[in-house]
Amino acid sequence: MSTSTRLAELRDELSAIERDGLKRRRRMLDTPCGPLARVGERELISFCSNDYLGLANDPALIEAACVGARQWGVGSGASHLVSGHLAPHEALELKLAKFTGFAHALLMTTGYMANLGIVPALVGRGDAIFADKLNHASLIDAVQLSRANSQRYPHADLAALERLLAASQAKRKLILTDAVFSMDGDLAPLPGLLELAERFDAWLVIDDAHGFGVLGPQGRGSLAHFGLPNAERIVYMGTLGKAAGASGAFVAGSETVIEWLLQRARTYIFTTGSSPVMACALLASLDLIEHGDARRERLRQLTVQLKNGLADTRWQLMTSPTAIQPVIIGDNHETLRIATALYAKGLWVPAIRPPTVPKGTSRLRVSLTAAHSESQVAALIEALRKLA
Ligand SMILES: *Cc1c(COP(=O)(O)O)cnc(C)c1O
């Protein structure tokens, strides 16, 4: 096929995306991440970020980054296994392991890369993966990359998972789940998943992108929230670009698993070590997370305020107990229309559509942060009540 034919095809497909209400666009901000955003001439209250504790623009992180840049420079220069593993990276790994209660932790550049590294390092052809149907896209891609045989169980359905595990002949099994589901905000049934993993001798890989820093005592994450032990079969992934307010991710687990990932996770081995500046900022961030009860309490109060404020309206909220509060609309165009109407009132809420969520479940994904004020949340409630 000639390039011009192929380009014509792409133009057709792009038109179809637009026609179906699925076209995505970026908006450029002239302000740092925070509850107020300036976009062009507009001042907006933003309910888009995953900066749950309001740390992305915190003075302590900024200062740590500046001091870190002066001491360590900006780039790491090589992959961790060559010469890109600097003292701040090591210090951060030790701190993350201690904070999560695991023997060791390995720093990764992003959560997406972490997931793509973990799953293929643990299972391959002939092995079996059992994945929640609503898992994040990065986990879905990780399964593909592993070439293992994969089965998806209905969302959070322990009985269905048990049947699949019981029927499996595979020698190596791996259960794969988001801890907090990124588009619904609900929690995976981690105690039941761990019990099944124990009973059927499976790995349990947990993606705690939205729980780390927010849930559990001192924000130690979803395992701590449920009071679960740091079992050797658990491989725990947390991201550092959401509640931690910076960028990056880590995997924590037993000494053996972390050493194995260091030797075998391709997305760890074949990529440049993240900036030492980021590690310095993250060391400061972990201190704020650990001592961040007031931020977490504020986040909880704002979440209750939003839920109560919309309880008696036609807007269909989900049972989410977290700062991710989706408002389900269903139709793509209708979702866009409501998001646009809110935007016109100075309220920025993302419209989430397929393929990020299943067809027919398009939604507004409201995410709250400790940096929001009560009056900002009240403004969103009032606007949504008027639109209902
Ligand atoms: C955001 C997210 C990721 C990806 O993490 P990044 O550090 O942004 O690459 C992975 N899993 C889940 C559930 C997420 O929400």
XYZ file of C-alpha atoms and ligand atoms in Angstrom:
403
model
C 0.000 0.000 0.000
C 1.353 3.451 -0.869
C 2.014 5.967 1.871
C -0.610 8.347 0.470
C -3.248 5.615 0.626
C -2.238 4.810 4.152
C -2.399 8.511 5.108
C -5.899 8.771 3.604
C -6.863 5.789 5.736
C -5.521 7.461 8.880
C -7.481 10.649 8.045
C -10.663 8.583 7.716
C -10.019 6.881 11.009
C -9.316 10.217 12.705
C -12.647 11.568 11.370
C -14.389 8.498 12.756
C -12.823 9.104 16.170
C -14.129 12.677 16.117
C -17.588 11.587 14.895
C -17.894 9.067 17.750
C -17.138 11.721 20.367
C -13.844 10.015 21.132
C -11.364 12.626 20.016
C -8.932 13.566 22.759
C -7.313 16.957 22.987
C -4.700 18.454 25.214
C -5.130 21.744 26.973
C -2.027 23.726 27.762
C -1.703 25.084 31.281
C 0.132 28.296 32.063
C 0.246 27.434 35.768
C 1.797 24.577 37.785
C -0.229 21.560 38.884
C -2.746 22.652 41.534
C -6.445 23.228 42.183
C -6.404 26.410 40.091
C -5.314 26.261 36.478
C -4.952 28.998 33.902
C -5.620 27.811 30.372
C -5.409 30.593 27.807
C -7.558 33.398 29.206
C -9.482 31.141 31.543
C -8.997 30.566 35.291
C -10.363 27.143 36.146
C -10.856 25.036 39.223
C -9.284 21.740 38.213
C -10.595 18.364 39.325
C -8.292 16.455 36.984
C -5.029 15.701 38.694
C -3.975 12.682 40.738
C -1.942 14.939 43.001
C -4.068 13.717 45.916
C -2.032 15.258 48.713
C -1.260 18.493 46.890
C 2.491 17.815 46.882
C 3.322 18.427 43.206
C 4.055 22.092 43.824
C 4.965 21.907 47.507
C 7.792 24.212 48.666
C 9.609 21.350 50.465
C 9.753 19.270 47.274
C 10.835 22.262 45.205
C 13.614 23.056 47.670
C 14.786 19.428 47.769
C 14.853 19.378 43.970
C 16.902 22.602 43.798
C 19.408 21.432 46.416
C 19.537 18.031 44.706
C 20.184 19.544 41.289
C 23.107 21.569 42.644
C 24.664 18.532 44.277
C 23.861 15.810 41.740
C 23.228 17.567 38.444
C 20.197 16.799 36.373
C 20.840 13.586 34.495
C 21.895 10.147 35.693
C 23.761 9.496 32.439
C 23.206 5.755 32.120
C 20.995 2.883 33.164
C 21.087 1.859 36.835
C 23.108 -1.256 36.046
C 25.811 0.657 34.208
C 26.621 3.890 36.046
C 23.239 5.601 36.529
C 22.549 4.422 40.086
C 23.410 7.414 42.261
C 23.286 7.766 46.036
C 19.869 9.552 46.086
C 18.345 6.624 44.114
C 19.735 4.149 46.637
C 18.556 6.244 49.586
C 15.074 6.428 48.061
C 14.885 2.659 47.529
C 15.863 2.021 51.157
C 13.288 4.519 52.359
C 10.534 3.058 50.156
C 11.252 -0.474 51.401
C 11.160 0.638 55.017
C 8.011 2.705 54.456
C 6.064 -0.125 52.805
C 7.451 -2.813 55.120
C 8.996 -4.932 52.359
C 12.541 -6.306 52.398
C 13.628 -4.424 49.272
C 12.420 -1.928 46.701
C 13.504 -1.157 43.161
C 13.032 2.290 41.643
C 11.497 2.425 38.160
C 11.044 5.385 35.818
C 7.235 5.211 35.576
C 4.397 2.989 36.693
C 3.754 1.964 33.123
C 7.332 0.805 32.753
C 7.234 -0.932 36.134
C 4.220 -3.023 35.145
C 5.714 -3.880 31.752
C 8.837 -5.032 33.566
C 7.343 -6.998 36.463
C 4.861 -9.292 34.740
C 7.083 -10.683 31.922
C 9.913 -11.180 34.423
C 7.724 -13.407 36.598
C 5.717 -15.424 34.050
C 5.991 -16.430 30.416
C 4.726 -18.895 27.831
C 2.809 -21.756 29.404
C 2.165 -19.869 32.653
C -1.197 -18.413 33.650
C -2.246 -14.875 34.569
C -5.567 -14.097 36.241
C -6.446 -10.446 35.784
C -9.334 -8.270 36.969
C -11.425 -7.070 34.011
C -11.042 -3.421 35.017
C -7.258 -3.432 35.365
C -5.302 -0.411 34.167
C -4.099 -0.359 30.548
C -0.475 -0.791 31.629
C -1.328 -4.112 33.291
C -3.202 -5.257 30.199
C -0.155 -4.449 28.068
C 2.124 -6.180 30.564
C 0.084 -9.374 30.171
C 0.444 -9.237 26.380
C 4.159 -8.711 26.632
C 4.607 -11.709 28.931
C 3.072 -14.153 26.389
C 1.521 -16.021 29.316
C -1.948 -17.440 28.962
C -4.323 -14.888 30.452
C -7.820 -15.081 31.840
C -9.826 -12.085 32.942
C -12.253 -12.437 35.839
C -15.308 -10.189 36.333
C -14.447 -7.107 38.358
C -13.555 -7.993 41.969
C -15.348 -11.356 41.676
C -13.497 -13.683 44.057
C -15.782 -16.661 43.383
C -15.162 -16.437 39.621
C -11.427 -16.123 40.216
C -11.488 -19.152 42.498
C -13.150 -21.237 39.756
C -10.532 -20.159 37.208
C -7.679 -20.930 39.584
C -9.127 -24.324 40.473
C -9.459 -25.241 36.797
C -5.945 -24.125 35.865
C -3.256 -26.697 35.138
C -0.496 -24.102 34.870
C 2.558 -24.623 37.017
C 3.120 -20.909 37.578
C 0.143 -18.682 38.344
C -0.057 -14.934 38.827
C -2.980 -12.833 40.038
C -2.863 -9.276 38.760
C -4.916 -6.366 40.065
C -5.195 -2.641 40.604
C -5.505 -2.020 44.352
C -7.641 1.088 43.750
C -9.311 0.989 40.354
C -8.241 4.069 38.499
C -11.513 4.930 36.759
C -13.974 3.691 39.419
C -12.154 4.534 42.632
C -13.162 1.319 44.398
C -10.786 -1.045 46.192
C -9.830 -4.559 45.117
C -10.766 -7.262 47.644
C -7.119 -7.685 48.642
C -7.656 -9.962 51.690
C -9.631 -12.426 49.547
C -7.117 -12.181 46.706
C -4.244 -12.941 49.069
C -6.145 -15.910 50.520
C -6.683 -17.310 47.005
C -3.063 -16.651 46.067
C -1.968 -18.615 49.148
C -4.394 -21.471 48.508
C -3.507 -21.847 44.819
C 0.169 -20.966 45.221
C 0.073 -17.937 42.920
C 1.991 -14.678 42.795
C -0.108 -11.665 43.771
C 0.962 -8.553 41.856
C -0.688 -5.390 43.182
C -0.693 -2.030 41.390
C -1.231 0.577 44.102
C -0.895 3.669 41.888
C -3.859 5.339 43.622
C -3.472 3.901 47.122
C 0.168 4.602 47.891
C 0.435 7.761 50.001
C -3.305 7.993 50.511
C -4.577 4.789 52.105
C -3.490 3.035 55.283
C -1.755 4.392 58.379
C 0.714 7.165 57.384
C -0.318 6.571 53.767
C 1.567 3.269 53.589
C -0.827 1.996 50.959
C -3.614 -0.483 50.310
C -1.976 -3.501 51.983
C -1.567 -1.489 55.173
C -5.160 -0.245 54.787
C -6.375 -3.848 55.000
C -3.793 -4.761 57.646
C -2.344 -7.460 55.392
C 1.112 -8.945 55.934
C 3.997 -8.315 53.513
C 3.771 -11.905 52.276
C 6.611 -13.209 50.115
C 4.241 -13.960 47.244
C 3.168 -10.311 47.030
C 4.832 -8.040 44.511
C 3.798 -4.484 45.328
C 4.006 -1.664 42.779
C 3.481 1.948 43.784
C 3.738 5.042 41.613
C 5.402 8.322 42.547
C 3.670 10.677 40.110
C 0.303 10.693 41.882
C 0.040 11.177 45.670
C 3.839 11.493 45.884
C 3.580 14.540 43.631
C 6.628 13.891 41.447
C 7.316 11.165 38.905
C 8.466 7.558 38.889
C 7.429 4.270 40.465
C 8.816 1.421 42.518
C 8.380 -2.293 43.053
C 8.670 -3.695 46.557
C 8.876 -7.309 47.626
C 11.079 -10.002 49.076
C 14.842 -9.772 48.672
C 14.806 -12.574 46.091
C 12.035 -11.097 43.950
C 13.637 -7.663 43.853
C 17.024 -9.162 42.947
C 15.305 -11.172 40.197
C 13.627 -8.053 38.803
C 16.940 -6.199 38.900
C 18.464 -9.017 36.823
C 15.526 -9.648 34.501
C 13.010 -6.782 34.237
C 13.788 -5.389 30.794
C 12.147 -2.028 31.448
C 14.523 -1.635 34.391
C 17.647 -2.782 32.599
C 17.317 -1.080 29.222
C 16.418 2.446 30.238
C 18.303 5.416 31.620
C 18.078 5.859 35.373
C 15.606 8.576 36.342
C 16.917 11.994 37.271
C 18.647 12.236 40.657
C 16.698 15.494 41.079
C 13.518 13.445 41.114
C 14.932 11.086 43.746
C 15.856 14.054 45.954
C 12.362 15.537 45.621
C 10.844 12.134 46.390
C 12.876 11.730 49.575
C 11.247 14.963 50.777
C 7.868 13.780 49.528
C 8.044 10.558 51.553
C 8.562 12.588 54.725
C 5.477 14.684 53.951
C 3.460 11.554 53.142
C 4.479 9.886 56.395
C 3.507 12.972 58.390
C 0.548 13.794 56.169
C -2.407 12.714 58.319
C -3.880 16.213 58.154
C -3.767 16.163 54.338
C -5.361 12.715 54.213
C -8.080 13.786 56.658
C -8.839 16.867 54.571
C -9.066 14.715 51.440
C -11.493 12.407 53.226
C -13.662 15.353 54.322
C -13.802 16.792 50.806
C -14.749 13.352 49.450
C -17.632 13.120 51.938
C -18.694 16.678 51.054
C -18.896 15.812 47.347
C -20.743 12.540 47.885
C -23.267 14.138 50.236
C -23.698 17.122 47.944
C -24.712 14.954 44.988
C -26.514 12.168 46.849
C -30.076 13.285 46.058
C -29.483 14.257 42.408
C -29.847 12.306 39.189
C -26.071 12.019 38.943
C -24.982 8.472 39.400
C -21.967 8.297 41.672
C -20.192 5.029 42.324
C -19.506 3.429 45.693
C -15.939 4.721 45.618
C -14.574 5.534 49.078
C -11.507 7.240 47.591
C -10.705 10.638 46.101
C -11.588 9.251 42.657
C -15.291 10.070 42.311
C -16.679 9.160 38.892
C -20.042 10.488 37.738
C -21.384 7.946 35.251
C -23.138 9.460 32.219
C -23.032 6.615 29.698
C -23.131 8.226 26.267
C -19.885 9.682 24.873
C -21.414 12.833 23.389
C -23.525 13.533 26.480
C -20.446 13.132 28.682
C -18.542 15.603 26.531
C -21.492 17.992 26.541
C -21.632 18.046 30.343
C -17.867 18.363 30.685
C -18.005 21.297 28.253
C -20.841 22.943 30.184
C -18.860 22.644 33.413
C -15.782 24.028 31.690
C -17.790 27.053 30.579
C -18.543 27.659 34.281
C -14.837 27.482 35.138
C -14.868 23.882 36.383
C -12.468 21.479 34.729
C -13.467 17.834 35.033
C -12.163 15.259 32.561
C -14.584 13.307 30.369
C -13.374 9.701 30.365
C -14.515 7.630 27.414
C -13.716 4.270 25.790
C -11.232 2.684 25.444
C -10.213 3.943 28.901
C -13.551 2.695 30.284
C -15.989 0.080 28.881
C -18.416 1.181 26.136
C -21.572 2.813 27.456
C -19.968 3.871 30.746
C -18.478 7.217 29.772
C -18.081 9.371 32.806
C -16.808 12.501 34.423
C -13.859 11.513 36.569
C -13.736 13.944 39.446
C -10.573 13.675 41.452
C -10.146 15.590 44.657
C -6.941 16.685 46.333
C -6.038 17.941 49.787
C -5.190 21.247 48.109
C -8.831 21.907 47.159
C -10.918 24.132 49.382
C -14.433 23.424 50.612
C -15.741 26.313 48.540
C -14.157 24.891 45.371
C -15.887 21.566 45.958
C -19.105 23.434 46.770
C -18.845 25.221 43.409
C -18.641 21.876 41.608
C -21.610 20.497 43.552
C -23.705 23.558 42.742
C -22.861 23.449 39.037
C -23.647 19.738 38.782
C -26.936 20.217 40.651
C -27.932 22.954 38.214
C -27.028 20.776 35.223
C -29.090 17.888 36.625
C -1.282 6.002 36.492
C -1.299 4.516 36.599
C -0.217 3.755 36.169
C 0.946 4.360 35.427
O 1.788 5.023 36.274
P 2.737 6.169 35.646
O 3.770 6.384 36.680
O 1.854 7.345 35.413
O 3.283 5.604 34.373
C -0.237 2.395 36.394
N -1.293 1.811 36.995
C -2.363 2.515 37.405
C -3.496 1.804 38.059
C -2.408 3.881 37.200
O -3.480 4.588 37.559
